[in-house]
XYZ file of N, CA, C and O in Angstrom:
600
model
N 45.036 6.662 123.344
C 46.362 6.801 123.891
C 46.558 8.262 124.268
O 46.264 9.159 123.479
N 47.059 8.505 125.434
C 47.312 9.854 125.916
C 48.786 9.946 126.286
O 49.285 9.147 127.073
N 49.487 10.900 125.675
C 50.909 11.049 125.924
C 51.168 12.462 126.423
O 50.709 13.434 125.824
N 51.876 12.582 127.509
C 52.282 13.876 128.032
C 53.727 14.130 127.631
O 54.603 13.288 127.853
N 53.959 15.282 127.035
C 55.316 15.667 126.654
C 55.789 16.695 127.667
O 55.194 17.753 127.817
N 56.857 16.363 128.345
C 57.356 17.251 129.375
C 58.343 18.264 128.819
O 58.456 19.367 129.339
N 59.059 17.895 127.771
C 60.045 18.807 127.213
C 60.155 18.568 125.709
O 60.189 17.431 125.255
N 60.197 19.640 124.951
C 60.344 19.553 123.508
C 61.775 19.923 123.149
O 62.289 20.953 123.604
N 62.415 19.085 122.352
C 63.769 19.366 121.888
C 63.671 20.334 120.708
O 63.218 19.957 119.626
N 64.066 21.598 120.895
C 63.914 22.601 119.824
C 64.657 22.237 118.549
O 64.167 22.487 117.456
N 65.824 21.629 118.661
C 66.582 21.255 117.457
C 65.883 20.134 116.697
O 65.834 20.157 115.466
N 65.357 19.154 117.415
C 64.641 18.065 116.757
C 63.379 18.600 116.090
O 63.048 18.217 114.955
N 62.667 19.495 116.768
C 61.463 20.087 116.195
C 61.812 20.887 114.943
O 61.131 20.794 113.925
N 62.896 21.654 115.003
C 63.334 22.447 113.845
C 63.668 21.532 112.661
O 63.312 21.827 111.518
N 64.319 20.402 112.942
C 64.664 19.462 111.871
C 63.409 18.866 111.244
O 63.332 18.698 110.026
N 62.408 18.574 112.050
C 61.145 18.058 111.516
C 60.487 19.104 110.630
O 60.016 18.786 109.526
N 60.466 20.364 111.056
C 59.922 21.438 110.223
C 60.649 21.494 108.885
O 60.034 21.585 107.822
N 61.986 21.438 108.925
C 62.775 21.504 107.690
C 62.456 20.337 106.768
O 62.313 20.516 105.557
N 62.343 19.139 107.335
C 62.062 17.954 106.527
C 60.694 18.052 105.850
O 60.545 17.725 104.672
N 59.714 18.519 106.596
C 58.361 18.643 106.039
C 58.327 19.706 104.946
O 57.753 19.503 103.876
N 58.975 20.828 105.186
C 59.002 21.899 104.188
C 59.713 21.439 102.925
O 59.276 21.736 101.812
N 60.798 20.675 103.065
C 61.529 20.187 101.895
C 60.663 19.277 101.040
O 60.770 19.281 99.812
N 59.782 18.520 101.659
C 58.884 17.644 100.905
C 57.801 18.416 100.160
O 57.258 17.932 99.166
N 57.485 19.610 100.640
C 56.413 20.403 100.031
C 56.828 21.051 98.715
O 55.990 21.391 97.908
N 58.099 21.239 98.497
C 58.566 21.843 97.258
C 58.533 23.351 97.321
O 58.097 23.947 98.307
N 58.990 23.993 96.245
C 59.073 25.454 96.240
C 57.688 26.094 96.324
O 56.745 25.619 95.696
N 57.564 27.172 97.085
C 56.253 27.809 97.249
C 55.645 28.295 95.936
O 54.428 28.285 95.790
N 56.480 28.685 94.972
C 55.915 29.178 93.704
C 55.479 28.041 92.787
O 54.704 28.252 91.862
N 55.948 26.811 93.018
C 55.528 25.654 92.235
C 55.832 25.765 90.746
O 55.144 25.151 89.934
N 56.868 26.505 90.379
C 57.121 26.788 88.964
C 58.402 26.137 88.470
O 59.438 26.196 89.133
N 58.304 25.529 87.284
C 59.468 24.982 86.601
C 59.674 25.738 85.296
O 58.733 26.318 84.743
N 60.913 25.715 84.819
C 61.263 26.334 83.542
C 61.665 25.221 82.591
O 62.587 24.454 82.876
N 60.965 25.127 81.480
C 61.216 24.082 80.503
C 61.862 24.721 79.280
O 61.353 25.713 78.750
N 62.960 24.140 78.850
C 63.605 24.635 77.630
C 64.038 23.447 76.779
O 64.138 22.316 77.270
N 64.291 23.730 75.511
C 64.760 22.701 74.599
C 66.278 22.712 74.595
O 66.899 23.770 74.641
N 66.876 21.517 74.536
C 68.332 21.412 74.628
C 69.036 21.776 73.321
O 70.231 22.009 73.320
N 68.320 21.821 72.231
C 68.912 22.199 70.947
C 68.246 23.465 70.442
O 67.160 23.843 70.894
N 68.877 24.123 69.491
C 68.327 25.389 69.014
C 68.311 25.480 67.482
O 68.728 26.460 66.905
N 67.831 24.437 66.846
C 67.708 24.444 65.392
C 66.414 25.106 64.953
O 65.584 25.509 65.784
N 66.209 25.216 63.638
C 65.008 25.879 63.125
C 63.704 25.152 63.482
O 62.641 25.770 63.528
N 63.788 23.854 63.755
C 62.593 23.090 64.126
C 62.451 22.928 65.639
O 61.575 22.198 66.094
N 63.312 23.573 66.395
C 63.291 23.432 67.848
C 62.579 24.614 68.500
O 63.179 25.641 68.816
N 61.282 24.452 68.644
C 60.450 25.446 69.310
C 59.254 24.715 69.901
O 59.016 23.546 69.619
N 58.519 25.411 70.728
C 57.360 24.819 71.394
C 56.139 24.948 70.489
O 55.409 25.938 70.548
N 55.929 23.940 69.658
C 54.715 23.955 68.836
C 53.554 23.385 69.650
O 53.741 22.895 70.770
N 52.360 23.467 69.091
C 51.169 23.030 69.828
C 51.235 21.559 70.240
O 50.842 21.202 71.350
N 51.745 20.707 69.346
C 51.825 19.276 69.659
C 52.766 19.028 70.840
O 52.457 18.236 71.738
N 53.901 19.725 70.857
C 54.863 19.559 71.955
C 54.270 20.081 73.264
O 54.399 19.436 74.314
N 53.622 21.217 73.217
C 53.007 21.784 74.424
C 51.969 20.816 74.990
O 51.950 20.538 76.191
N 51.113 20.292 74.121
C 50.087 19.348 74.580
C 50.699 18.097 75.194
O 50.238 17.612 76.233
N 51.735 17.571 74.555
C 52.399 16.373 75.072
C 53.046 16.651 76.431
O 52.955 15.848 77.359
N 53.717 17.793 76.551
C 54.335 18.153 77.836
C 53.274 18.304 78.921
O 53.452 17.816 80.049
N 52.185 18.969 78.602
C 51.125 19.145 79.603
C 50.526 17.809 80.025
O 50.179 17.620 81.199
N 50.396 16.877 79.087
C 49.923 15.530 79.440
C 50.887 14.862 80.415
O 50.461 14.240 81.393
N 52.182 15.006 80.157
C 53.178 14.400 81.048
C 53.170 15.093 82.414
O 53.246 14.439 83.445
N 53.065 16.412 82.425
C 53.059 17.147 83.689
C 51.816 16.839 84.513
O 51.863 16.885 85.744
N 50.722 16.522 83.866
C 49.478 16.195 84.583
C 49.657 14.967 85.473
O 48.923 14.805 86.461
N 50.629 14.115 85.156
C 50.905 12.948 85.999
C 51.499 13.339 87.353
O 51.496 12.552 88.287
N 52.029 14.558 87.441
C 52.674 15.007 88.672
C 51.787 15.914 89.509
O 52.052 16.109 90.685
N 50.770 16.502 88.895
C 49.895 17.404 89.629
C 49.175 18.348 88.682
O 49.364 18.314 87.471
N 48.361 19.200 89.269
C 47.542 20.118 88.485
C 48.356 21.331 88.029
O 48.920 22.062 88.849
N 48.401 21.524 86.716
C 49.057 22.693 86.146
C 48.034 23.825 86.145
O 46.929 23.677 85.613
N 48.403 24.956 86.751
C 47.446 26.062 86.839
C 47.795 27.224 85.916
O 46.951 28.089 85.680
N 49.037 27.222 85.373
C 49.422 28.335 84.509
C 50.614 27.929 83.652
O 51.543 27.290 84.144
N 50.556 28.271 82.371
C 51.749 28.162 81.530
C 51.934 29.502 80.834
O 50.964 30.196 80.525
N 53.174 29.872 80.635
C 53.489 31.102 79.907
C 54.868 30.939 79.293
O 55.643 30.077 79.704
N 55.142 31.770 78.329
C 56.413 31.686 77.632
C 57.208 32.955 77.876
O 56.702 34.064 77.679
N 58.432 32.772 78.342
C 59.339 33.881 78.602
C 60.625 33.557 77.853
O 61.280 32.557 78.152
N 60.935 34.403 76.872
C 62.075 34.183 75.998
C 61.970 32.804 75.372
O 60.975 32.488 74.762
N 62.953 31.959 75.534
C 62.957 30.624 74.903
C 62.454 29.533 75.845
O 62.644 28.357 75.561
N 61.836 29.920 76.944
C 61.428 28.940 77.948
C 59.919 28.911 78.135
O 59.245 29.930 78.024
N 59.443 27.739 78.499
C 58.043 27.546 78.877
C 58.020 27.477 80.400
O 58.644 26.604 80.996
N 57.326 28.419 81.027
C 57.183 28.418 82.475
C 55.895 27.676 82.812
O 54.828 28.020 82.297
N 56.008 26.686 83.678
C 54.853 25.876 84.073
C 54.693 25.998 85.583
O 55.619 25.702 86.337
N 53.518 26.430 86.003
C 53.236 26.575 87.434
C 52.212 25.523 87.852
O 51.136 25.422 87.264
N 52.588 24.765 88.868
C 51.710 23.740 89.441
C 50.973 24.317 90.643
O 51.445 25.257 91.288
N 49.852 23.718 90.953
C 49.089 24.119 92.131
C 49.902 23.882 93.402
O 49.872 24.693 94.325
N 50.651 22.787 93.437
C 51.431 22.411 94.623
C 52.918 22.362 94.290
O 53.301 21.890 93.211
N 53.743 22.820 95.211
C 55.177 22.851 95.003
C 55.804 21.478 94.814
O 56.757 21.311 94.063
N 55.252 20.457 95.497
C 55.834 19.127 95.365
C 55.668 18.576 93.960
O 56.443 17.735 93.511
N 54.678 19.063 93.215
C 54.505 18.641 91.823
C 55.661 19.153 90.962
O 56.124 18.453 90.056
N 56.121 20.357 91.247
C 57.270 20.911 90.518
C 58.509 20.058 90.778
O 59.280 19.774 89.846
N 58.710 19.633 92.024
C 59.851 18.769 92.327
C 59.757 17.455 91.556
O 60.747 16.979 90.999
N 58.578 16.879 91.520
C 58.392 15.599 90.821
C 58.619 15.749 89.322
O 59.177 14.852 88.677
N 58.211 16.878 88.750
C 58.360 17.099 87.307
C 59.822 17.179 86.885
O 60.146 16.947 85.709
N 60.711 17.472 87.813
C 62.143 17.510 87.489
C 62.650 16.170 86.972
O 63.666 16.107 86.283
N 61.929 15.105 87.280
C 62.346 13.769 86.831
C 62.300 13.644 85.305
O 62.919 12.738 84.747
N 61.608 14.544 84.639
C 61.548 14.508 83.177
C 62.732 15.223 82.517
O 62.849 15.218 81.287
N 63.594 15.836 83.288
C 64.745 16.552 82.736
C 65.597 15.599 81.907
O 65.822 14.452 82.291
N 66.030 16.069 80.763
C 66.867 15.329 79.814
C 66.098 14.215 79.096
O 66.701 13.404 78.406
N 64.791 14.181 79.235
C 64.011 13.188 78.504
C 63.688 13.729 77.110
O 63.795 14.927 76.841
N 63.281 12.840 76.237
C 62.939 13.213 74.873
C 61.428 13.156 74.710
O 60.799 12.146 75.028
N 60.872 14.260 74.231
C 59.430 14.363 74.007
C 59.225 14.777 72.555
O 59.712 15.834 72.136
N 58.553 13.916 71.808
C 58.316 14.143 70.376
C 59.613 14.472 69.629
O 59.679 15.383 68.802
N 60.662 13.732 69.965
C 61.943 13.881 69.289
C 62.779 15.060 69.758
O 63.841 15.331 69.203
N 62.329 15.758 70.786
C 63.062 16.928 71.281
C 63.468 16.686 72.734
O 62.644 16.304 73.563
N 64.734 16.918 73.035
C 65.243 16.738 74.398
C 64.960 18.009 75.192
O 65.235 19.115 74.724
N 64.394 17.807 76.375
C 64.009 18.961 77.192
C 64.877 19.074 78.444
O 65.396 18.083 78.959
N 65.041 20.286 78.878
C 65.728 20.586 80.133
C 64.687 21.205 81.060
O 63.881 22.046 80.628
N 64.675 20.770 82.307
C 63.712 21.302 83.283
C 64.479 21.740 84.522
O 65.286 20.984 85.069
N 64.203 22.956 84.956
C 64.820 23.505 86.160
C 63.742 24.195 86.994
O 62.725 24.624 86.469
N 64.007 24.326 88.267
C 63.112 25.087 89.132
C 63.295 26.575 88.863
O 64.415 27.037 88.648
N 62.214 27.318 88.907
C 62.310 28.770 88.785
C 63.067 29.338 89.980
O 63.809 30.310 89.857
N 62.878 28.734 91.144
C 63.517 29.189 92.390
C 64.419 28.091 92.925
O 64.061 27.403 93.886
N 65.609 27.899 92.333
C 66.454 26.792 92.791
C 66.937 26.936 94.233
O 67.234 25.942 94.879
N 66.994 28.148 94.765
C 67.451 28.349 96.136
C 66.331 28.446 97.145
O 66.502 29.012 98.222
N 65.184 27.861 96.831
C 64.003 28.008 97.692
C 64.201 27.414 99.079
O 63.724 27.971 100.065
N 64.916 26.303 99.184
C 65.108 25.678 100.505
C 65.952 26.601 101.386
O 65.623 26.823 102.551
N 67.015 27.154 100.824
C 67.873 28.044 101.599
C 67.084 29.270 102.067
O 67.210 29.700 103.217
N 66.252 29.817 101.195
C 65.433 30.978 101.574
C 64.493 30.636 102.727
O 64.343 31.421 103.668
N 63.856 29.469 102.648
C 62.944 29.067 103.725
C 63.699 28.790 105.023
O 63.216 29.116 106.106
N 64.892 28.207 104.916
C 65.686 27.959 106.122
C 66.090 29.277 106.781
O 66.065 29.396 108.003
N 66.455 30.274 105.961
C 66.799 31.585 106.515
C 65.585 32.212 107.192
O 65.705 32.800 108.265
N 64.427 32.046 106.570
C 63.198 32.570 107.173
C 62.897 31.867 108.491
O 62.521 32.500 109.469
N 63.084 30.547 108.505
C 62.839 29.802 109.738
C 63.825 30.210 110.825
O 63.451 30.305 111.991
N 65.077 30.445 110.462
C 66.073 30.878 111.446
C 65.696 32.228 112.030
O 65.829 32.453 113.222
N 65.209 33.130 111.178
C 64.766 34.440 111.659
C 63.584 34.287 112.604
O 63.498 34.965 113.626
N 62.676 33.366 112.288
C 61.521 33.134 113.164
C 61.962 32.566 114.505
O 61.411 32.902 115.543
N 62.979 31.700 114.469
C 63.465 31.117 115.723
C 64.086 32.191 116.602
O 63.926 32.183 117.816
N 64.796 33.129 115.976
C 65.413 34.209 116.738
C 64.340 35.089 117.361
O 64.422 35.501 118.509
N 63.271 35.342 116.595
C 62.176 36.187 117.088
C 61.261 35.423 118.027
O 60.412 36.026 118.675
N 61.388 34.094 118.068
C 60.596 33.300 118.995
C 59.168 33.058 118.559
O 58.308 32.818 119.389
N 58.880 33.072 117.265
C 57.496 32.883 116.845
C 57.076 31.423 116.781
O 55.911 31.129 116.682
N 58.036 30.489 116.836
C 57.679 29.079 116.886
C 57.403 28.735 118.335
O 58.234 28.962 119.204
N 56.209 28.185 118.643
C 55.869 27.902 120.035
C 56.851 26.928 120.669
O 57.279 25.979 120.040
N 57.198 27.184 121.915
C 58.137 26.309 122.609
C 57.471 25.547 123.744
O 58.109 24.744 124.396
N 56.204 25.786 123.996
C 55.541 25.093 125.091
C 55.161 23.683 124.673
O 55.083 23.366 123.493
N 54.923 22.848 125.666
C 54.540 21.469 125.383
C 53.095 21.378 124.930
O 52.710 20.440 124.263
N 52.271 22.366 125.260
C 50.875 22.322 124.825
C 50.759 22.930 123.445
O 51.565 23.733 123.028
N 49.737 22.516 122.724
C 49.542 23.011 121.374
C 48.505 24.121 121.377
O 47.322 23.880 121.516
N 48.967 25.354 121.222
C 48.021 26.467 121.175
C 47.241 26.463 119.872
O 46.145 26.992 119.808
N 47.803 25.854 118.828
C 47.078 25.773 117.562
C 45.845 24.891 117.695
O 44.830 25.116 117.047
N 45.939 23.866 118.525
C 44.808 22.969 118.718
C 43.960 23.375 119.916
O 43.000 22.695 120.248
N 44.324 24.461 120.539
C 43.603 24.997 121.690
C 43.520 23.986 122.825
O 42.544 23.930 123.551
N 44.565 23.169 122.974
C 44.561 22.183 124.042
C 44.691 22.824 125.415
O 44.324 22.239 126.401
N 45.216 24.051 125.447
C 45.384 24.694 126.735
C 44.328 25.783 126.958
O 44.485 26.631 127.808
N 43.265 25.745 126.183
C 42.198 26.725 126.315
C 41.099 26.168 127.194
O 40.652 25.042 127.016
N 40.658 26.966 128.143
C 39.574 26.557 129.030
C 38.253 26.935 128.394
O 37.956 28.106 128.182
N 37.449 25.940 128.052
C 36.148 26.180 127.429
C 35.044 26.279 128.478
O 33.894 26.484 128.139
N 35.386 26.099 129.720
C 34.368 26.165 130.774
C 33.575 24.878 130.851
O 33.849 23.911 130.160
N 32.553 24.901 131.702
C 31.746 23.707 131.899
C 30.443 23.750 131.122
O 29.601 22.866 131.263
N 30.219 24.791 130.316
C 28.977 24.903 129.558
C 28.921 23.839 128.468
O 29.914 23.453 127.891
N 27.695 23.375 128.186
C 27.501 22.434 127.102
C 27.168 23.208 125.837
O 26.389 24.137 125.861
N 27.758 22.786 124.727
C 27.500 23.423 123.452
C 26.941 22.388 122.499
O 27.359 21.238 122.505
N 25.995 22.788 121.666
C 25.527 21.859 120.648
C 26.033 22.323 119.285
O 26.563 23.405 119.140
N 25.880 21.487 118.275
C 26.425 21.765 116.952
C 25.642 22.826 116.202
O 26.078 23.334 115.192
N 24.477 23.210 116.652
C 23.653 24.197 115.969
C 23.942 25.599 116.439
O 23.341 26.549 115.979
N 24.845 25.780 117.360
C 25.206 27.105 117.832
C 24.444 27.561 119.063
O 24.700 28.623 119.592
N 23.525 26.768 119.555
C 22.783 27.138 120.762
C 23.484 26.645 122.005
O 24.423 25.877 121.960
N 22.989 27.104 123.145
C 23.590 26.690 124.413
C 22.627 25.853 125.205
O 21.461 25.945 125.148
């Protein structure tokens, strides 16, 4: 199938970019886990950490954990994993209720501001051809083989 696009609607394209970025999750991929109670037995012991990591593994690859004050910071390889892990907020793990928040709750607004700045500067291509795919590049009539010879 070959389709020629004569005109691109910049607003529709911008909305598609926003939708795709929103699905990707925050670029830092980090959540903050805390316990909802603060009694003498309410801390992140080894059993709780292991159980949480097992649960987080269902959402994606955890690449880093660290503790800052009373919180466990968990960084996923992919931002969408952090979004998915939010579903565990207010759940009980080993008898302890956990709270989960994004490290960067305003990440979508920041990316939208960045995209708006890019639109003003004109860095998003507006032509109908895709320069990323080199569809408008003339390769000439020479034959090329996969081994690098001509």
